[in-house]
Tab-separated table of C-alpha atoms (C1' of nucleotides) in Angstrom:
chain	number	residue	atom	x	y	z
A	11	UNK	CA	215.009	93.169	25.140
A	12	UNK	CA	216.051	93.292	28.824
A	13	UNK	CA	214.781	94.316	32.238
A	14	UNK	CA	216.640	96.754	34.319
A	15	UNK	CA	217.323	96.102	37.891
A	16	UNK	CA	214.711	94.076	39.901
A	17	UNK	CA	211.804	96.191	38.610
A	18	UNK	CA	209.623	93.847	36.602
A	19	UNK	CA	206.455	95.245	35.309
A	20	UNK	CA	204.898	95.578	38.598
A	21	UNK	CA	201.690	97.675	38.496
A	22	UNK	CA	202.533	100.690	40.831
A	23	UNK	CA	199.106	100.773	42.456
A	24	UNK	CA	199.599	102.635	45.511
A	25	UNK	CA	196.188	102.976	47.313
A	26	UNK	CA	196.748	106.692	47.778
A	27	UNK	CA	197.086	107.527	44.139
A	28	UNK	CA	194.985	104.598	42.866
A	29	UNK	CA	191.975	106.220	41.042
A	30	UNK	CA	190.135	103.312	40.060
A	31	UNK	CA	186.396	104.386	40.587
A	32	UNK	CA	185.377	100.915	41.567
A	33	UNK	CA	187.988	100.404	44.205
A	34	UNK	CA	186.402	99.545	47.543
A	35	UNK	CA	189.775	100.188	49.414
A	36	UNK	CA	190.292	103.516	47.717
A	37	UNK	CA	186.683	104.738	48.300
A	38	UNK	CA	186.856	103.826	51.932
A	39	UNK	CA	190.491	104.436	52.746
A	40	UNK	CA	189.475	106.917	55.577
A	41	UNK	CA	187.670	104.176	57.319
A	42	UNK	CA	190.296	101.506	56.731
A	43	UNK	CA	193.502	103.255	57.480
A	44	UNK	CA	192.533	105.980	60.005
A	45	UNK	CA	191.294	103.532	62.495
A	46	UNK	CA	191.712	104.193	66.177
A	47	UNK	CA	193.313	100.684	66.241
A	48	UNK	CA	197.092	101.223	66.487
A	49	UNK	CA	197.998	98.732	63.784
A	50	UNK	CA	195.015	98.769	61.644
A	51	UNK	CA	196.561	97.111	58.506
A	52	UNK	CA	199.769	95.402	57.846
A	53	UNK	CA	201.335	94.988	54.574
A	54	UNK	CA	202.353	91.769	53.239
A	55	UNK	CA	204.624	90.917	50.393
A	56	UNK	CA	204.424	87.587	48.443
A	57	UNK	CA	206.811	86.558	45.774
A	58	UNK	CA	205.575	84.753	42.626
A	59	UNK	CA	204.265	81.315	43.485
A	60	UNK	CA	203.899	81.852	47.155
A	61	UNK	CA	200.693	80.765	48.729
A	62	UNK	CA	199.246	83.065	51.358
A	63	UNK	CA	195.947	81.440	51.996
A	64	UNK	CA	195.852	77.676	52.846
A	65	UNK	CA	192.756	75.550	52.474
A	66	UNK	CA	191.483	74.656	55.886
A	67	UNK	CA	193.598	77.056	57.809
A	68	UNK	CA	191.575	79.362	60.262
A	69	UNK	CA	190.442	82.637	59.210
A	70	UNK	CA	191.837	85.643	61.022
A	71	UNK	CA	191.153	88.376	58.661
A	72	UNK	CA	190.856	89.536	55.018
A	73	UNK	CA	193.315	90.374	52.253
A	74	UNK	CA	193.049	93.333	49.927
A	75	UNK	CA	195.259	93.245	46.924
A	76	UNK	CA	197.416	96.355	46.573
A	77	UNK	CA	199.328	95.268	43.558
A	78	UNK	CA	200.013	91.986	41.540
A	79	UNK	CA	197.751	89.077	40.540
A	80	UNK	CA	196.453	86.170	42.360
A	81	UNK	CA	194.707	83.021	41.897
A	82	UNK	CA	192.036	81.535	44.148
A	83	UNK	CA	191.355	78.038	43.949
A	84	UNK	CA	189.847	75.075	45.708
A	85	UNK	CA	190.848	71.373	45.636
A	86	UNK	CA	188.400	69.261	43.938
A	87	UNK	CA	187.679	65.598	43.614
A	88	UNK	CA	190.836	63.739	42.960
A	89	UNK	CA	193.237	66.463	43.996
A	90	UNK	CA	192.360	68.461	40.839
A	91	UNK	CA	192.397	72.126	41.173
A	92	UNK	CA	189.560	74.241	40.446
A	93	UNK	CA	190.474	77.989	39.852
A	94	UNK	CA	187.556	80.026	41.325
A	95	UNK	CA	188.867	83.283	40.209
A	96	UNK	CA	191.685	85.551	39.200
A	97	UNK	CA	192.120	88.640	41.286
A	98	UNK	CA	194.111	91.856	40.742
A	99	UNK	CA	194.809	95.075	42.525
A	100	UNK	CA	191.896	96.576	44.373
A	101	UNK	CA	190.215	93.419	44.909
A	102	UNK	CA	189.421	91.345	48.056
A	103	UNK	CA	190.654	87.913	48.719
A	104	UNK	CA	189.447	85.537	51.432
A	105	UNK	CA	186.219	87.301	52.059
A	106	UNK	CA	184.069	84.216	52.178
A	107	UNK	CA	185.580	83.149	55.460
A	108	UNK	CA	184.475	86.503	57.065
A	109	UNK	CA	181.697	86.258	59.487
A	110	UNK	CA	180.629	82.902	60.353
A	111	UNK	CA	183.069	80.603	58.678
A	112	UNK	CA	186.018	79.504	60.737
A	113	UNK	CA	188.180	77.962	58.097
A	114	UNK	CA	189.180	78.883	54.696
A	115	UNK	CA	187.606	76.725	51.975
A	116	UNK	CA	189.883	78.156	49.349
A	117	UNK	CA	193.508	78.679	48.823
A	118	UNK	CA	195.313	81.643	47.148
A	119	UNK	CA	198.763	81.900	45.489
A	120	UNK	CA	200.514	84.885	44.075
A	121	UNK	CA	200.769	84.660	40.161
A	122	UNK	CA	203.350	87.529	40.290
A	123	UNK	CA	204.951	89.328	43.129
A	124	UNK	CA	202.068	90.731	45.112
A	125	UNK	CA	201.543	93.246	47.843
A	126	UNK	CA	198.674	92.717	50.223
A	127	UNK	CA	196.935	94.839	52.815
A	128	UNK	CA	195.939	92.581	55.655
A	129	UNK	CA	192.993	93.526	57.948
A	130	UNK	CA	192.081	91.645	60.962
A	131	UNK	CA	188.411	90.545	61.529
A	132	UNK	CA	188.133	92.743	64.456
A	133	UNK	CA	189.166	95.778	62.719
A	134	UNK	CA	186.913	95.121	59.771
A	135	UNK	CA	183.990	94.430	62.039
A	136	UNK	CA	184.078	97.547	63.713
A	137	UNK	CA	184.752	99.458	60.536
A	138	UNK	CA	181.556	97.802	58.927
A	139	UNK	CA	179.466	98.621	61.991
A	140	UNK	CA	180.410	102.125	62.173
A	141	UNK	CA	180.292	102.884	58.542
A	142	UNK	CA	177.212	102.244	56.505
A	143	UNK	CA	178.834	103.359	53.125
A	144	UNK	CA	181.698	100.920	53.554
A	145	UNK	CA	179.251	98.172	54.551
A	146	UNK	CA	177.215	99.040	51.446
A	147	UNK	CA	180.223	98.761	49.248
A	148	UNK	CA	181.159	95.523	50.736
A	149	UNK	CA	177.729	94.180	50.241
A	150	UNK	CA	177.807	95.093	46.581
A	151	UNK	CA	181.087	93.340	46.286
A	152	UNK	CA	179.621	90.342	47.822
A	153	UNK	CA	176.479	90.314	45.606
A	154	UNK	CA	178.693	90.675	42.555
A	155	UNK	CA	180.812	87.673	43.595
A	156	UNK	CA	177.703	85.575	44.273
A	157	UNK	CA	176.483	86.493	40.845
A	158	UNK	CA	179.835	85.495	39.275
A	159	UNK	CA	179.713	82.198	41.046
A	160	UNK	CA	176.271	81.406	40.036
A	161	UNK	CA	177.202	82.050	36.283
A	162	UNK	CA	180.074	79.818	36.671
A	163	UNK	CA	177.952	77.030	37.816
A	164	UNK	CA	175.780	77.435	34.778
A	165	UNK	CA	178.752	77.651	32.399
A	166	UNK	CA	180.358	74.502	33.860
A	167	UNK	CA	177.508	72.475	33.537
A	168	UNK	CA	175.875	73.573	30.228
A	169	UNK	CA	178.681	74.801	27.915
A	170	UNK	CA	180.791	72.733	25.738
A	171	UNK	CA	184.585	72.500	26.451
A	172	UNK	CA	185.381	74.772	23.521
A	173	UNK	CA	182.869	77.346	24.706
A	174	UNK	CA	184.345	77.228	28.335
A	175	UNK	CA	187.801	77.775	26.958
A	176	UNK	CA	186.659	80.819	24.894
A	177	UNK	CA	184.790	82.133	27.905
A	178	UNK	CA	187.968	81.725	29.915
A	179	UNK	CA	189.991	83.583	27.360
A	180	UNK	CA	187.406	86.430	27.210
A	181	UNK	CA	187.313	86.608	30.971
A	182	UNK	CA	191.026	87.029	31.154
A	183	UNK	CA	190.886	89.658	28.338
A	184	UNK	CA	188.109	91.625	30.118
A	185	UNK	CA	189.802	91.600	33.407
A	186	UNK	CA	193.477	91.976	32.605
A	187	UNK	CA	194.555	94.302	29.694
A	188	UNK	CA	196.218	93.630	26.457
A	189	UNK	CA	199.967	94.406	25.904
A	190	UNK	CA	200.255	94.922	22.041
A	191	UNK	CA	197.712	92.338	21.283
A	192	UNK	CA	198.555	89.789	23.910
A	193	UNK	CA	196.981	89.200	27.251
A	194	UNK	CA	198.912	90.852	29.902
A	195	UNK	CA	198.384	87.896	32.430
A	196	UNK	CA	200.644	84.883	31.417
A	197	UNK	CA	198.818	81.699	32.356
A	198	UNK	CA	199.929	78.158	31.758
A	199	UNK	CA	197.458	75.919	29.844
A	200	UNK	CA	196.866	73.983	32.974
A	201	UNK	CA	195.585	77.233	34.677
A	202	UNK	CA	193.296	77.836	31.788
A	203	UNK	CA	191.988	74.211	32.117
A	204	UNK	CA	191.536	74.480	35.785
A	205	UNK	CA	189.384	77.742	35.425
A	206	UNK	CA	187.395	76.187	32.652
A	207	UNK	CA	186.888	72.996	34.244
A	208	UNK	CA	188.754	70.800	31.708
A	209	UNK	CA	192.143	69.264	31.163
A	210	UNK	CA	195.392	70.759	29.861
A	211	UNK	CA	195.165	68.640	26.768
A	212	UNK	CA	191.565	69.819	25.875
A	213	UNK	CA	192.767	73.543	26.300
A	214	UNK	CA	195.864	72.826	24.047
A	215	UNK	CA	193.535	71.252	21.450
A	216	UNK	CA	191.013	74.156	21.453
A	217	UNK	CA	193.800	76.556	21.409
A	218	UNK	CA	195.203	74.828	18.239
A	219	UNK	CA	191.861	74.864	16.678
A	220	UNK	CA	191.249	78.532	17.250
A	221	UNK	CA	194.842	79.423	15.904
A	222	UNK	CA	193.907	77.503	12.769
A	223	UNK	CA	190.636	79.524	12.611
A	224	UNK	CA	192.727	82.747	12.963
A	225	UNK	CA	190.775	83.706	16.079
A	226	UNK	CA	193.751	83.876	18.525
A	227	UNK	CA	197.535	83.573	18.334
A	228	UNK	CA	199.696	81.953	20.702
A	229	UNK	CA	203.422	82.340	21.546
A	230	UNK	CA	204.099	80.160	24.450
A	231	UNK	CA	202.273	81.654	27.426
A	232	UNK	CA	201.505	84.718	25.516
A	233	UNK	CA	198.036	84.374	24.056
A	234	UNK	CA	196.671	87.115	21.798
A	235	UNK	CA	192.937	87.560	20.661
A	236	UNK	CA	192.737	88.329	16.964
A	237	UNK	CA	188.950	88.409	16.611
A	238	UNK	CA	187.072	89.244	19.907
A	239	UNK	CA	183.810	89.891	18.402
A	240	UNK	CA	183.800	86.417	16.696
A	241	UNK	CA	184.754	84.776	20.030
A	242	UNK	CA	182.005	86.736	21.887
A	243	UNK	CA	179.395	85.635	19.262
A	244	UNK	CA	180.087	81.966	19.911
A	245	UNK	CA	179.383	82.434	23.686
A	246	UNK	CA	176.551	84.864	23.160
A	247	UNK	CA	174.626	82.428	21.012
A	248	UNK	CA	174.189	80.558	24.159
A	249	UNK	CA	173.052	83.592	26.033
A	250	UNK	CA	175.960	83.700	28.461
A	251	UNK	CA	176.457	87.007	30.039
A	252	UNK	CA	179.884	87.402	31.574
A	253	UNK	CA	181.250	88.626	34.747
A	254	UNK	CA	184.035	91.119	35.396
B	30	DC	C1'	195.415	58.804	30.132
B	31	DC	C1'	200.666	58.577	28.910
B	32	DA	C1'	204.918	59.101	26.093
B	33	DT	C1'	207.425	61.594	22.916
B	34	DT	C1'	209.261	65.534	20.839
B	35	DA	C1'	209.273	70.576	20.051
B	36	DA	C1'	209.384	74.752	22.232
B	37	DA	C1'	209.745	78.084	25.706
B	38	DT	C1'	211.532	79.879	30.254
B	39	DT	C1'	214.637	80.006	33.911
B	40	DC	C1'	218.923	80.333	35.827
B	41	DA	C1'	223.864	80.877	36.679
B	42	DA	C1'	227.924	82.163	35.207
C	3	DT	C1'	223.960	88.106	27.377
C	4	DT	C1'	224.397	83.365	26.513
C	5	DG	C1'	223.395	78.396	26.458
C	6	DA	C1'	222.568	74.430	29.478
C	7	DA	C1'	219.069	72.834	32.467
C	8	DT	C1'	214.343	72.627	33.483
C	9	DT	C1'	209.576	73.286	32.664
C	10	DT	C1'	205.755	73.619	29.545
C	11	DA	C1'	203.254	72.916	25.119
C	12	DA	C1'	201.721	70.121	21.343
C	13	DT	C1'	200.560	65.733	19.300
C	14	DG	C1'	199.468	61.155	18.455
C	15	DG	C1'	198.693	56.609	20.285
DNA sequence: CCATTAAATTCAA
DNA sequence: TTGAATTTAATGG
């Protein structure tokens, strides 16, 4: 098994050809790219591991992910990282700083090589004011994010560690496809822990238990789900309805 | 939490 | 493509 050239498995998601029905960028590309402003959007490329939003830095605009995967986090109590969400192509990052907030309350780093569309605040403001459809789509996005965030508070305060870890696996599974039985997004145990609100060791132990129970399989960073319905069942018993 | 060992990834040649 | 170097996973105290 080998990779030819420098083309790793980057998802070629050109916004012109992207046909995700739920993509805010795609649905509003006329508004976003045909602006009267000369330089409406700049494309930014980040290599794996590169941080493109720094906590506390002033907000100048918003990022739309063109391709690749990103993790969004905030630094918690004793320097512990809390992963807020994982984002992929067609999603927006840095949106909470938009509007009133002056500084980012989150950081964002590329988990793989990433391409970003960057739009300035000014450009987006005029696009939003002039185009109700775009504003409406953005509002839906914000509402959805708020819902997700509220669910997360619930899950962290009320679920057991095991349930939170399962919840995290299912979240990754829903959001990122399988490649022959394994989750296509490789994450370290620490990253699972930071999302689930626990420690690396706890994640490792839950993983080991789940492996013994034949619910998942793990080969290094490659995690495969064997029995999705059984895992869902454990979560559903506690009435947790999950986000996208 | 930390220390140890096993395993997996990365990197350079 | 390989194996040495480095990083990450797993376990037990």
